[in-house]
CSV table of C-alpha atoms and ligand atoms in Angstrom, one decimal:
chain,number,residue,atom,x,y,z
A,2,UNK,CA,0.0,0.1,-0.1
A,3,UNK,CA,2.4,2.7,1.0
A,4,UNK,CA,4.6,1.9,-2.3
A,5,UNK,CA,1.5,2.2,-4.4
A,6,UNK,CA,0.7,5.5,-2.4
A,7,UNK,CA,4.2,6.9,-2.9
A,8,UNK,CA,3.7,6.1,-6.8
A,9,UNK,CA,0.3,7.9,-6.8
A,10,UNK,CA,1.8,11.1,-5.3
A,11,UNK,CA,4.7,11.0,-7.9
A,12,UNK,CA,2.2,10.6,-10.7
A,13,UNK,CA,-0.1,13.5,-9.3
A,14,UNK,CA,3.0,15.6,-9.0
A,15,UNK,CA,3.7,15.1,-12.5
A,16,UNK,CA,0.2,15.5,-14.0
A,17,UNK,CA,0.0,18.7,-12.1
A,18,UNK,CA,3.2,20.7,-12.1
A,19,UNK,CA,1.3,23.9,-10.8
A,20,UNK,CA,0.1,22.6,-7.8
A,21,UNK,CA,2.8,20.2,-6.9
A,22,UNK,CA,4.5,20.7,-3.6
A,23,UNK,CA,7.3,19.2,-1.5
A,24,UNK,CA,4.8,18.6,1.3
A,25,UNK,CA,2.8,16.1,-0.7
A,26,UNK,CA,5.3,13.5,0.2
A,27,UNK,CA,4.1,13.8,3.8
A,28,UNK,CA,0.5,13.0,3.1
A,29,UNK,CA,-0.7,9.6,3.9
A,30,UNK,CA,-3.0,7.1,2.6
A,31,UNK,CA,-5.6,6.9,5.6
A,32,UNK,CA,-7.9,4.3,4.2
A,33,UNK,CA,-9.2,2.6,1.1
A,34,UNK,CA,-13.2,2.7,1.7
A,35,UNK,CA,-15.5,1.3,-1.2
A,36,UNK,CA,-13.5,2.5,-4.2
A,37,UNK,CA,-12.5,5.6,-2.6
A,38,UNK,CA,-9.1,6.4,-1.4
A,39,UNK,CA,-8.8,8.7,1.5
A,40,UNK,CA,-5.7,10.9,1.8
A,41,UNK,CA,-4.9,12.3,5.2
A,42,UNK,CA,-3.5,15.9,5.6
A,43,UNK,CA,-2.1,17.8,8.5
A,44,UNK,CA,-4.9,20.3,8.8
A,45,UNK,CA,-8.1,21.8,7.2
A,46,UNK,CA,-6.3,24.4,5.1
A,47,UNK,CA,-4.6,21.8,3.4
A,48,UNK,CA,-7.3,19.6,3.0
A,49,UNK,CA,-9.3,22.6,1.3
A,50,UNK,CA,-6.3,23.3,-0.9
A,51,UNK,CA,-5.9,19.9,-2.3
A,52,UNK,CA,-9.8,19.5,-2.8
A,53,UNK,CA,-10.0,23.0,-4.6
A,54,UNK,CA,-7.0,22.5,-6.6
A,55,UNK,CA,-6.0,18.9,-6.9
A,56,UNK,CA,-8.7,16.6,-6.7
A,57,UNK,CA,-9.2,15.6,-10.1
A,58,UNK,CA,-5.4,15.0,-10.8
A,59,UNK,CA,-5.0,12.8,-7.7
A,60,UNK,CA,-8.0,10.8,-8.8
A,61,UNK,CA,-6.5,10.6,-12.5
A,62,UNK,CA,-3.2,9.4,-10.7
A,63,UNK,CA,-4.8,7.0,-8.6
A,64,UNK,CA,-6.5,5.4,-11.4
A,65,UNK,CA,-3.7,5.3,-13.9
A,66,UNK,CA,-1.2,3.6,-11.0
A,67,UNK,CA,-3.8,1.0,-9.7
A,68,UNK,CA,-5.7,0.6,-13.0
A,69,UNK,CA,-8.8,0.7,-11.2
A,70,UNK,CA,-11.7,3.2,-11.1
A,71,UNK,CA,-11.2,4.8,-7.7
A,72,UNK,CA,-11.9,8.1,-6.5
A,73,UNK,CA,-9.9,10.1,-4.0
A,74,UNK,CA,-10.7,12.7,-1.4
A,75,UNK,CA,-9.0,14.1,1.4
A,76,UNK,CA,-9.4,14.5,5.3
A,77,UNK,CA,-7.7,15.8,8.2
A,78,UNK,CA,-5.5,13.0,9.7
A,79,UNK,CA,-5.9,13.2,13.4
A,80,UNK,CA,-3.1,10.7,14.3
A,81,UNK,CA,-0.7,13.1,12.6
A,82,UNK,CA,-2.2,16.1,14.0
A,83,UNK,CA,0.1,18.4,15.9
A,84,UNK,CA,-0.9,20.3,18.9
A,85,UNK,CA,0.0,23.5,17.4
A,86,UNK,CA,-2.4,23.1,14.4
A,87,UNK,CA,-5.0,25.5,14.3
A,88,UNK,CA,-8.7,25.3,14.4
A,89,UNK,CA,-10.2,26.8,11.1
A,90,UNK,CA,-13.4,28.3,11.0
A,91,UNK,CA,-16.1,27.4,8.6
A,92,UNK,CA,-15.3,29.4,5.2
A,93,UNK,CA,-11.9,30.6,6.2
A,94,UNK,CA,-9.7,29.0,3.5
A,95,UNK,CA,-6.1,29.9,3.6
A,96,UNK,CA,-3.7,28.9,1.2
A,97,UNK,CA,-1.1,26.6,3.0
A,98,UNK,CA,1.9,28.3,1.2
A,99,UNK,CA,1.1,31.7,1.9
A,100,UNK,CA,2.9,32.2,5.2
A,101,UNK,CA,5.3,34.7,6.5
A,102,UNK,CA,8.0,31.9,6.6
A,103,UNK,CA,7.4,31.5,2.7
A,104,UNK,CA,7.3,35.0,2.0
A,105,UNK,CA,10.8,36.7,0.9
A,106,UNK,CA,11.3,40.1,2.3
A,107,UNK,CA,13.1,42.8,0.2
A,108,UNK,CA,13.2,46.6,-0.2
A,109,UNK,CA,9.9,46.5,-2.1
A,110,UNK,CA,7.9,44.9,0.6
A,111,UNK,CA,9.8,45.3,3.6
A,112,UNK,CA,7.1,47.9,5.3
A,113,UNK,CA,4.4,46.1,4.0
A,114,UNK,CA,5.7,42.9,5.5
A,115,UNK,CA,6.5,44.4,8.9
A,116,UNK,CA,3.2,45.8,9.2
A,117,UNK,CA,1.5,42.6,8.5
A,118,UNK,CA,3.6,40.9,11.0
A,119,UNK,CA,2.9,43.5,13.6
A,120,UNK,CA,-0.8,43.6,12.9
A,121,UNK,CA,-1.1,39.7,13.0
A,122,UNK,CA,0.5,40.0,16.5
A,123,UNK,CA,-2.1,42.0,18.2
A,124,UNK,CA,-5.2,42.4,16.2
A,125,UNK,CA,-6.9,45.7,16.5
A,126,UNK,CA,-4.1,47.9,18.3
A,127,UNK,CA,-1.1,48.5,16.2
A,128,UNK,CA,-2.3,49.8,12.7
A,129,UNK,CA,-5.8,49.9,12.1
A,130,UNK,CA,-6.9,49.9,9.2
A,131,UNK,CA,-4.0,48.4,7.4
A,132,UNK,CA,-4.1,49.2,3.9
A,133,UNK,CA,-1.8,47.2,1.5
A,134,UNK,CA,-1.4,48.6,-1.9
A,135,UNK,CA,0.5,47.4,-5.2
A,136,UNK,CA,-0.1,46.1,-8.7
A,137,UNK,CA,-0.9,42.7,-9.4
A,138,UNK,CA,0.9,39.6,-8.6
A,139,UNK,CA,3.3,41.4,-5.8
A,140,UNK,CA,2.2,39.5,-2.7
A,141,UNK,CA,-0.9,41.3,-1.4
A,142,UNK,CA,-3.0,38.1,-1.0
A,143,UNK,CA,-0.1,36.2,0.1
A,144,UNK,CA,0.6,38.8,2.8
A,145,UNK,CA,-3.3,38.8,3.9
A,146,UNK,CA,-3.2,35.0,4.1
A,147,UNK,CA,-0.1,34.9,6.2
A,148,UNK,CA,-1.8,37.6,8.7
A,149,UNK,CA,-4.9,35.4,9.1
A,150,UNK,CA,-2.7,32.5,9.7
A,151,UNK,CA,-0.4,33.9,12.3
A,152,UNK,CA,-3.1,35.8,14.1
A,153,UNK,CA,-5.2,32.5,14.6
A,154,UNK,CA,-2.2,30.7,16.0
A,155,UNK,CA,-1.8,33.9,18.3
A,156,UNK,CA,-5.4,34.5,19.4
A,157,UNK,CA,-7.1,31.0,20.2
A,158,UNK,CA,-10.7,31.3,19.0
A,159,UNK,CA,-10.4,34.7,17.1
A,160,UNK,CA,-13.1,35.1,14.6
A,161,UNK,CA,-11.6,36.4,11.4
A,162,UNK,CA,-13.4,37.0,8.1
A,163,UNK,CA,-11.3,36.9,4.9
A,164,UNK,CA,-13.0,37.4,1.6
A,165,UNK,CA,-12.5,39.1,-1.8
A,166,UNK,CA,-14.4,42.2,-2.4
A,167,UNK,CA,-16.3,40.3,-5.0
A,168,UNK,CA,-17.4,38.1,-2.7
A,169,UNK,CA,-18.3,40.8,-0.2
A,170,UNK,CA,-20.6,42.5,-2.8
A,171,UNK,CA,-21.9,39.1,-3.8
A,172,UNK,CA,-23.2,38.0,-0.3
A,173,UNK,CA,-24.4,41.6,0.3
A,174,UNK,CA,-26.6,41.5,-2.7
A,175,UNK,CA,-27.8,38.2,-2.0
A,176,UNK,CA,-28.6,39.3,1.5
A,177,UNK,CA,-30.6,42.1,0.2
A,178,UNK,CA,-32.3,39.7,-2.3
A,179,UNK,CA,-33.3,37.3,0.4
A,180,UNK,CA,-34.3,40.2,2.8
A,181,UNK,CA,-31.7,39.2,5.1
A,182,UNK,CA,-29.6,42.3,5.5
A,183,UNK,CA,-29.7,42.0,9.5
A,184,UNK,CA,-28.0,38.5,9.2
A,185,UNK,CA,-25.5,40.0,6.8
A,186,UNK,CA,-24.7,42.6,9.0
A,187,UNK,CA,-24.4,41.0,12.3
A,188,UNK,CA,-22.0,38.2,10.3
A,189,UNK,CA,-19.4,41.0,9.4
A,190,UNK,CA,-20.0,43.4,12.6
A,191,UNK,CA,-19.1,41.0,15.0
A,192,UNK,CA,-15.6,39.6,13.9
A,193,UNK,CA,-12.3,40.2,15.4
A,194,UNK,CA,-10.8,40.8,12.0
A,195,UNK,CA,-12.3,41.6,8.8
A,196,UNK,CA,-9.9,41.2,5.9
A,197,UNK,CA,-11.0,42.2,2.2
A,198,UNK,CA,-8.8,41.6,-0.7
A,199,UNK,CA,-9.0,43.9,-3.7
A,200,UNK,CA,-11.2,46.6,-2.6
A,201,UNK,CA,-10.8,48.5,-5.9
A,202,UNK,CA,-13.8,46.4,-7.1
A,203,UNK,CA,-16.0,48.5,-4.5
A,204,UNK,CA,-15.9,51.1,-7.3
A,205,UNK,CA,-19.2,51.8,-9.0
A,206,UNK,CA,-21.1,50.1,-6.4
A,207,UNK,CA,-22.5,52.7,-4.5
A,208,UNK,CA,-24.8,50.6,-2.4
A,209,UNK,CA,-22.3,48.0,-1.4
A,210,UNK,CA,-19.9,51.3,-0.4
A,211,UNK,CA,-22.4,52.6,1.7
A,212,UNK,CA,-22.8,49.3,3.6
A,213,UNK,CA,-19.2,48.6,3.7
A,214,UNK,CA,-18.9,52.2,5.3
A,215,UNK,CA,-21.3,51.0,8.2
A,216,UNK,CA,-19.5,47.8,8.6
A,217,UNK,CA,-16.1,49.7,8.8
A,218,UNK,CA,-17.4,52.2,11.4
A,219,UNK,CA,-18.8,49.5,13.7
A,220,UNK,CA,-15.7,47.4,13.4
A,221,UNK,CA,-13.2,50.5,14.1
A,222,UNK,CA,-15.2,51.7,17.1
A,223,UNK,CA,-14.9,48.4,18.6
A,224,UNK,CA,-11.3,48.3,17.9
A,225,UNK,CA,-11.5,45.3,15.9
A,226,UNK,CA,-9.0,44.9,12.9
A,227,UNK,CA,-9.8,46.1,9.4
A,228,UNK,CA,-7.4,45.0,6.8
A,229,UNK,CA,-7.7,45.9,3.2
A,230,UNK,CA,-5.8,45.4,-0.1
A,231,UNK,CA,-5.9,47.3,-3.4
A,232,UNK,CA,-4.2,47.7,-6.7
A,233,UNK,CA,-3.7,51.4,-6.1
A,234,UNK,CA,-3.7,54.0,-3.0
A,235,UNK,CA,-7.0,54.8,-1.5
A,236,UNK,CA,-6.9,58.2,-3.0
A,237,UNK,CA,-6.3,56.8,-6.6
A,238,UNK,CA,-9.3,54.4,-6.7
A,239,UNK,CA,-11.8,55.7,-9.2
A,240,UNK,CA,-15.1,56.5,-8.0
A,241,UNK,CA,-14.5,55.6,-4.5
A,242,UNK,CA,-16.4,57.8,-1.7
A,243,UNK,CA,-14.5,60.4,-0.2
A,244,UNK,CA,-15.4,59.2,3.2
A,245,UNK,CA,-14.2,55.8,2.5
A,246,UNK,CA,-10.8,57.2,1.1
A,247,UNK,CA,-10.4,59.2,4.3
A,248,UNK,CA,-11.2,56.0,6.7
A,249,UNK,CA,-8.7,54.0,4.6
A,250,UNK,CA,-6.2,56.6,5.5
A,251,UNK,CA,-6.6,56.3,9.0
A,252,UNK,CA,-4.2,53.7,9.8
A,253,UNK,CA,-1.1,52.7,7.8
A,254,UNK,CA,-1.1,52.7,4.2
A,255,UNK,CA,1.8,50.5,2.8
A,256,UNK,CA,2.7,50.2,-0.9
A,257,UNK,CA,4.4,47.1,-2.3
A,258,UNK,CA,6.8,47.8,-5.4
A,259,UNK,CA,8.0,45.4,-8.0
A,260,UNK,CA,10.9,43.6,-6.6
A,261,UNK,CA,14.4,44.1,-7.3
A,262,UNK,CA,16.5,41.6,-8.9
A,263,UNK,CA,18.0,40.0,-5.9
A,264,UNK,CA,14.7,39.7,-4.4
A,265,UNK,CA,13.5,37.9,-7.5
A,266,UNK,CA,16.4,35.5,-7.5
A,267,UNK,CA,15.7,34.7,-3.9
A,268,UNK,CA,11.9,34.2,-4.7
A,269,UNK,CA,12.7,31.8,-7.2
A,270,UNK,CA,15.0,29.8,-5.0
A,271,UNK,CA,12.3,29.9,-2.4
A,272,UNK,CA,9.7,28.7,-4.7
A,273,UNK,CA,11.5,25.9,-6.1
A,274,UNK,CA,12.3,24.8,-2.7
A,275,UNK,CA,8.8,24.7,-1.8
A,276,UNK,CA,8.0,22.5,-4.8
A,277,UNK,CA,11.0,20.1,-3.6
A,278,UNK,CA,13.6,20.9,-6.4
A,279,UNK,CA,16.5,22.8,-6.0
A,280,UNK,CA,17.9,24.8,-9.1
A,281,UNK,CA,21.4,26.4,-9.2
A,282,UNK,CA,22.1,29.9,-8.8
A,283,UNK,CA,22.8,30.2,-12.6
A,284,UNK,CA,19.2,29.2,-13.4
A,285,UNK,CA,17.6,31.1,-10.6
A,286,UNK,CA,19.5,34.4,-11.9
A,287,UNK,CA,18.5,33.3,-15.6
A,288,UNK,CA,14.6,33.4,-14.6
A,289,UNK,CA,15.1,36.5,-12.3
A,290,UNK,CA,16.6,38.5,-15.5
A,291,UNK,CA,13.8,37.1,-18.0
A,292,UNK,CA,10.9,38.0,-15.8
A,293,UNK,CA,10.7,41.0,-13.8
A,294,UNK,CA,7.4,42.6,-13.6
A,295,UNK,CA,5.6,40.1,-11.6
A,296,UNK,CA,6.1,37.5,-9.1
A,297,UNK,CA,3.1,35.3,-10.5
A,298,UNK,CA,5.0,35.3,-13.6
A,299,UNK,CA,8.3,34.1,-11.9
A,300,UNK,CA,6.3,31.1,-10.6
A,301,UNK,CA,4.8,30.4,-14.1
A,302,UNK,CA,8.2,30.4,-15.3
A,303,UNK,CA,9.4,27.8,-12.5
A,304,UNK,CA,6.2,25.6,-13.3
A,305,UNK,CA,7.1,25.6,-17.1
A,306,UNK,CA,10.6,24.4,-16.2
A,307,UNK,CA,9.2,22.0,-13.9
A,308,UNK,CA,6.6,20.6,-16.3
A,309,UNK,CA,9.3,20.3,-19.3
A,310,UNK,CA,11.8,18.4,-16.8
A,311,UNK,CA,8.9,16.3,-15.7
A,312,UNK,CA,7.5,15.2,-19.2
A,313,UNK,CA,11.0,14.5,-20.7
A,314,UNK,CA,12.7,13.2,-17.4
A,315,UNK,CA,15.7,15.6,-18.1
A,316,UNK,CA,17.7,17.3,-15.3
A,317,UNK,CA,16.7,21.0,-15.1
A,318,UNK,CA,19.7,22.6,-16.7
A,319,UNK,CA,20.3,26.1,-17.9
A,320,UNK,CA,19.8,25.1,-21.5
A,321,UNK,CA,16.3,23.2,-20.6
A,322,UNK,CA,15.4,26.5,-18.6
A,323,UNK,CA,16.0,28.6,-21.6
A,324,UNK,CA,13.9,26.2,-23.9
A,325,UNK,CA,10.9,26.2,-21.6
A,326,UNK,CA,10.7,29.9,-21.0
A,327,UNK,CA,10.6,30.4,-24.8
A,328,UNK,CA,7.8,28.2,-24.9
A,329,UNK,CA,6.1,30.0,-22.1
A,330,UNK,CA,6.7,33.4,-23.5
A,331,UNK,CA,5.0,32.4,-26.8
A,332,UNK,CA,2.0,31.4,-25.0
A,333,UNK,CA,1.9,34.6,-22.7
A,334,UNK,CA,2.0,36.3,-26.1
A,335,UNK,CA,-1.3,34.9,-27.1
A,336,UNK,CA,-4.3,37.1,-27.2
A,337,UNK,CA,-7.4,35.4,-25.8
A,338,UNK,CA,-11.0,37.0,-26.9
A,339,UNK,CA,-14.3,36.1,-25.9
A,340,UNK,CA,-15.0,35.1,-29.3
A,341,UNK,CA,-12.0,32.2,-28.9
A,342,UNK,CA,-14.0,31.1,-25.9
A,343,UNK,CA,-17.5,30.9,-27.3
A,344,UNK,CA,-16.0,29.2,-30.3
A,345,UNK,CA,-14.6,26.4,-28.3
A,346,UNK,CA,-17.5,26.3,-25.9
A,347,UNK,CA,-20.1,26.3,-28.5
A,348,UNK,CA,-18.5,23.6,-30.5
A,349,UNK,CA,-18.0,21.4,-27.4
A,350,UNK,CA,-21.5,21.5,-26.4
A,351,UNK,CA,-22.8,21.7,-29.9
A,352,UNK,CA,-24.9,24.8,-29.4
A,353,UNK,CA,-25.3,28.0,-31.5
A,354,UNK,CA,-24.0,31.5,-30.3
A,355,UNK,CA,-27.5,32.7,-31.0
A,356,UNK,CA,-28.7,30.1,-28.2
A,357,UNK,CA,-26.3,31.4,-25.7
A,358,UNK,CA,-27.4,35.0,-26.3
A,359,UNK,CA,-31.0,34.0,-26.4
A,360,UNK,CA,-33.3,34.4,-23.2
A,361,UNK,CA,-33.5,30.6,-23.1
A,362,UNK,CA,-33.1,29.0,-19.5
A,363,UNK,CA,-32.9,25.4,-20.2
A,364,UNK,CA,-30.0,23.5,-18.6
A,365,UNK,CA,-28.7,22.7,-21.8
A,366,UNK,CA,-28.2,26.2,-22.9
A,367,UNK,CA,-27.5,27.9,-19.3
A,368,UNK,CA,-24.7,25.7,-18.4
A,369,UNK,CA,-22.5,26.5,-21.6
A,370,UNK,CA,-23.6,29.9,-21.3
A,371,UNK,CA,-22.3,30.1,-17.8
A,372,UNK,CA,-19.0,28.4,-18.7
A,373,UNK,CA,-18.5,30.9,-21.5
A,374,UNK,CA,-18.8,33.7,-18.7
A,375,UNK,CA,-16.7,31.7,-16.3
A,376,UNK,CA,-13.8,31.4,-18.8
A,377,UNK,CA,-14.1,34.7,-20.1
A,378,UNK,CA,-13.7,36.2,-16.6
A,379,UNK,CA,-10.5,33.8,-16.0
A,380,UNK,CA,-9.0,34.2,-19.2
A,381,UNK,CA,-9.5,37.6,-20.5
A,382,UNK,CA,-9.1,41.2,-19.0
A,383,UNK,CA,-12.9,42.1,-19.9
A,384,UNK,CA,-15.1,43.4,-17.1
A,385,UNK,CA,-18.1,41.5,-16.1
A,386,UNK,CA,-20.3,44.2,-17.9
A,387,UNK,CA,-18.5,43.4,-21.2
A,388,UNK,CA,-18.7,39.9,-20.9
A,389,UNK,CA,-22.5,40.1,-20.2
A,390,UNK,CA,-22.7,42.1,-23.3
A,391,UNK,CA,-21.1,39.5,-25.6
A,392,UNK,CA,-23.7,37.0,-24.2
A,393,UNK,CA,-26.9,38.3,-24.7
A,394,UNK,CA,-26.8,41.7,-23.1
A,395,UNK,CA,-26.6,40.2,-19.5
A,396,UNK,CA,-25.8,42.4,-16.6
A,397,UNK,CA,-22.6,42.2,-14.3
A,398,UNK,CA,-24.7,40.5,-11.6
A,399,UNK,CA,-25.6,37.7,-13.9
A,400,UNK,CA,-22.0,37.2,-15.0
A,401,UNK,CA,-20.8,37.4,-11.4
A,402,UNK,CA,-23.5,34.7,-10.3
A,403,UNK,CA,-22.3,32.3,-13.2
A,404,UNK,CA,-18.6,32.6,-12.2
A,405,UNK,CA,-19.1,31.8,-8.7
A,406,UNK,CA,-21.8,29.0,-9.7
A,407,UNK,CA,-19.1,27.5,-12.1
A,408,UNK,CA,-16.3,27.9,-9.6
A,409,UNK,CA,-18.2,26.2,-6.9
A,410,UNK,CA,-19.3,23.3,-9.1
A,411,UNK,CA,-15.7,22.7,-10.2
A,412,UNK,CA,-14.3,22.7,-6.8
A,413,UNK,CA,-16.8,19.9,-5.9
A,414,UNK,CA,-17.2,18.0,-9.1
A,415,UNK,CA,-14.0,16.6,-10.6
A,416,UNK,CA,-15.8,16.3,-14.2
A,417,UNK,CA,-16.6,19.7,-14.3
A,418,UNK,CA,-12.8,20.6,-13.2
A,419,UNK,CA,-11.5,18.2,-16.0
A,420,UNK,CA,-13.8,19.9,-18.5
A,421,UNK,CA,-12.8,23.5,-17.6
A,422,UNK,CA,-9.2,22.5,-17.8
A,423,UNK,CA,-9.6,21.0,-21.2
A,424,UNK,CA,-11.6,23.7,-22.6
A,425,UNK,CA,-9.2,26.2,-21.2
A,426,UNK,CA,-6.3,24.1,-23.2
A,427,UNK,CA,-8.3,24.4,-26.3
A,428,UNK,CA,-9.0,28.2,-26.0
A,429,UNK,CA,-5.1,28.8,-25.4
A,430,UNK,CA,-4.2,26.4,-28.4
A,431,UNK,CA,-6.5,28.0,-30.9
A,432,UNK,CA,-5.9,31.7,-30.1
A,433,UNK,CA,-3.5,33.2,-32.1
A,434,UNK,CA,0.0,34.2,-30.9
B,517,ADP,P1,-1.4,39.8,-5.7
B,517,ADP,O1,-2.5,39.5,-4.5
B,517,ADP,O2,-0.7,41.3,-5.1
B,517,ADP,O3,-1.9,40.0,-6.7
B,517,ADP,P2,-0.2,37.4,-4.8
B,517,ADP,O4,-0.2,37.5,-3.3
B,517,ADP,O5,-1.3,36.5,-5.3
B,517,ADP,O6,-0.2,38.8,-5.6
B,517,ADP,O7,1.0,36.9,-5.3
B,517,ADP,C1,1.4,36.2,-6.5
B,517,ADP,C2,2.3,34.9,-6.1
B,517,ADP,O8,3.6,35.6,-5.7
B,517,ADP,C3,1.9,34.1,-5.1
B,517,ADP,O9,1.9,32.9,-5.4
B,517,ADP,C4,2.9,34.7,-4.0
B,517,ADP,O10,3.0,33.4,-3.1
B,517,ADP,C5,4.0,35.2,-4.5
B,517,ADP,N1,4.7,36.0,-4.0
B,517,ADP,C6,4.6,37.7,-3.9
B,517,ADP,N2,5.5,38.1,-3.1
B,517,ADP,C7,6.3,37.0,-2.8
B,517,ADP,C8,7.4,37.3,-1.9
B,517,ADP,N3,7.7,38.3,-1.5
B,517,ADP,N4,7.9,36.0,-1.6
B,517,ADP,C9,7.5,34.8,-2.1
B,517,ADP,N5,6.4,34.7,-2.6
B,517,ADP,C10,5.9,36.1,-3.2
B,518,MG,MG1,-4.5,39.2,-4.8
């Protein structure tokens, strides 16, 4: 059993280099139960991460290795559970890699990092609110997760709400639709810390801004911690109410800049190490020279290199790194349009564009329509409004609903996950370079 399990882990790693991690080796097979392999993990966050991101690949790996039609699920392995492991509240999903330990500090993010550490040590008393800003892919979400992770260890039983701004808006809209505003308000006004990622999405949502304003005041007046992130400074977020801008400036506003070359090299080394492979300085330096704007792309570069090495069985050399990055850059240069997505989806489901744009609401039409919206949201830079416009003039809330619905289904249903992966592959293959 142990040998087979080790093979399954190896296979899962090679099938999914994006999510593959060194700590996969520490997972344990807990039981085989009626065709389902249950894998034990150290904590809830890991279970959640693996379920959301790796379920279908582990299942595929298990089937390939054993030759049987088995499914895979994850659970917390109590026998392995350490005393220090934290209880996670319902709904607080933290990425197991996004900790302070895994965050590389350099001149570009030193202040942001220090303020996050300080806040995580004593919620509500150091900097309130804490406002982080910087362009995409520079580590804001990572730091927010790390704060929550540490604060929870620090403060037994602390109630922390962490959500994206879109989720906040979504929940607010749903509460209004259901006539349950009071429930919504008590949910957010009674926490020890409220963490909202990407608050720039509050723009042009007047009602949500109003609600957020009252939530903010209630928390602030009770010395509860508020932590926010955005892509620009409070005053630079278009159509954000003046009173919110001024409140965001009450505490500490920290900027994150693009990392220097030395920091990039250190980040590449760290990320490689997290995935369980070491790359020489020469290769780390090569990647850091090639990719500079964005740390997410640095990781993408590593993933491509890892994937090439996995599929060809070659050692990671400078030459292999160069080959892999050339391929990745060609892919990044592709321009994906909504039309490409619609083309792939209509072909796959054998429906017509006119059906997607029509008012028809049968399942056979609704599902492909929602999948188009979901893919367009994830693969293009179009706004919710523009996406709705392409699909029969639907408004942004419909698109938002479709995206969260398909996302939810994909997290639970490996078939949907696999289908989305396949459709994404086709879209990226067919779109022009
Ligand atoms: P943002 O929210 O600012 O768009 P993220 O927090 O999602 O960016 O970061 C993108 C990726 O880069 C994540 O995988 C994150 O772990 C990584 N990252 C960003 N900054 C650092 C850092 N200083 N050290 C290690 N990893 C980092
Ligand atoms: Mg982010």
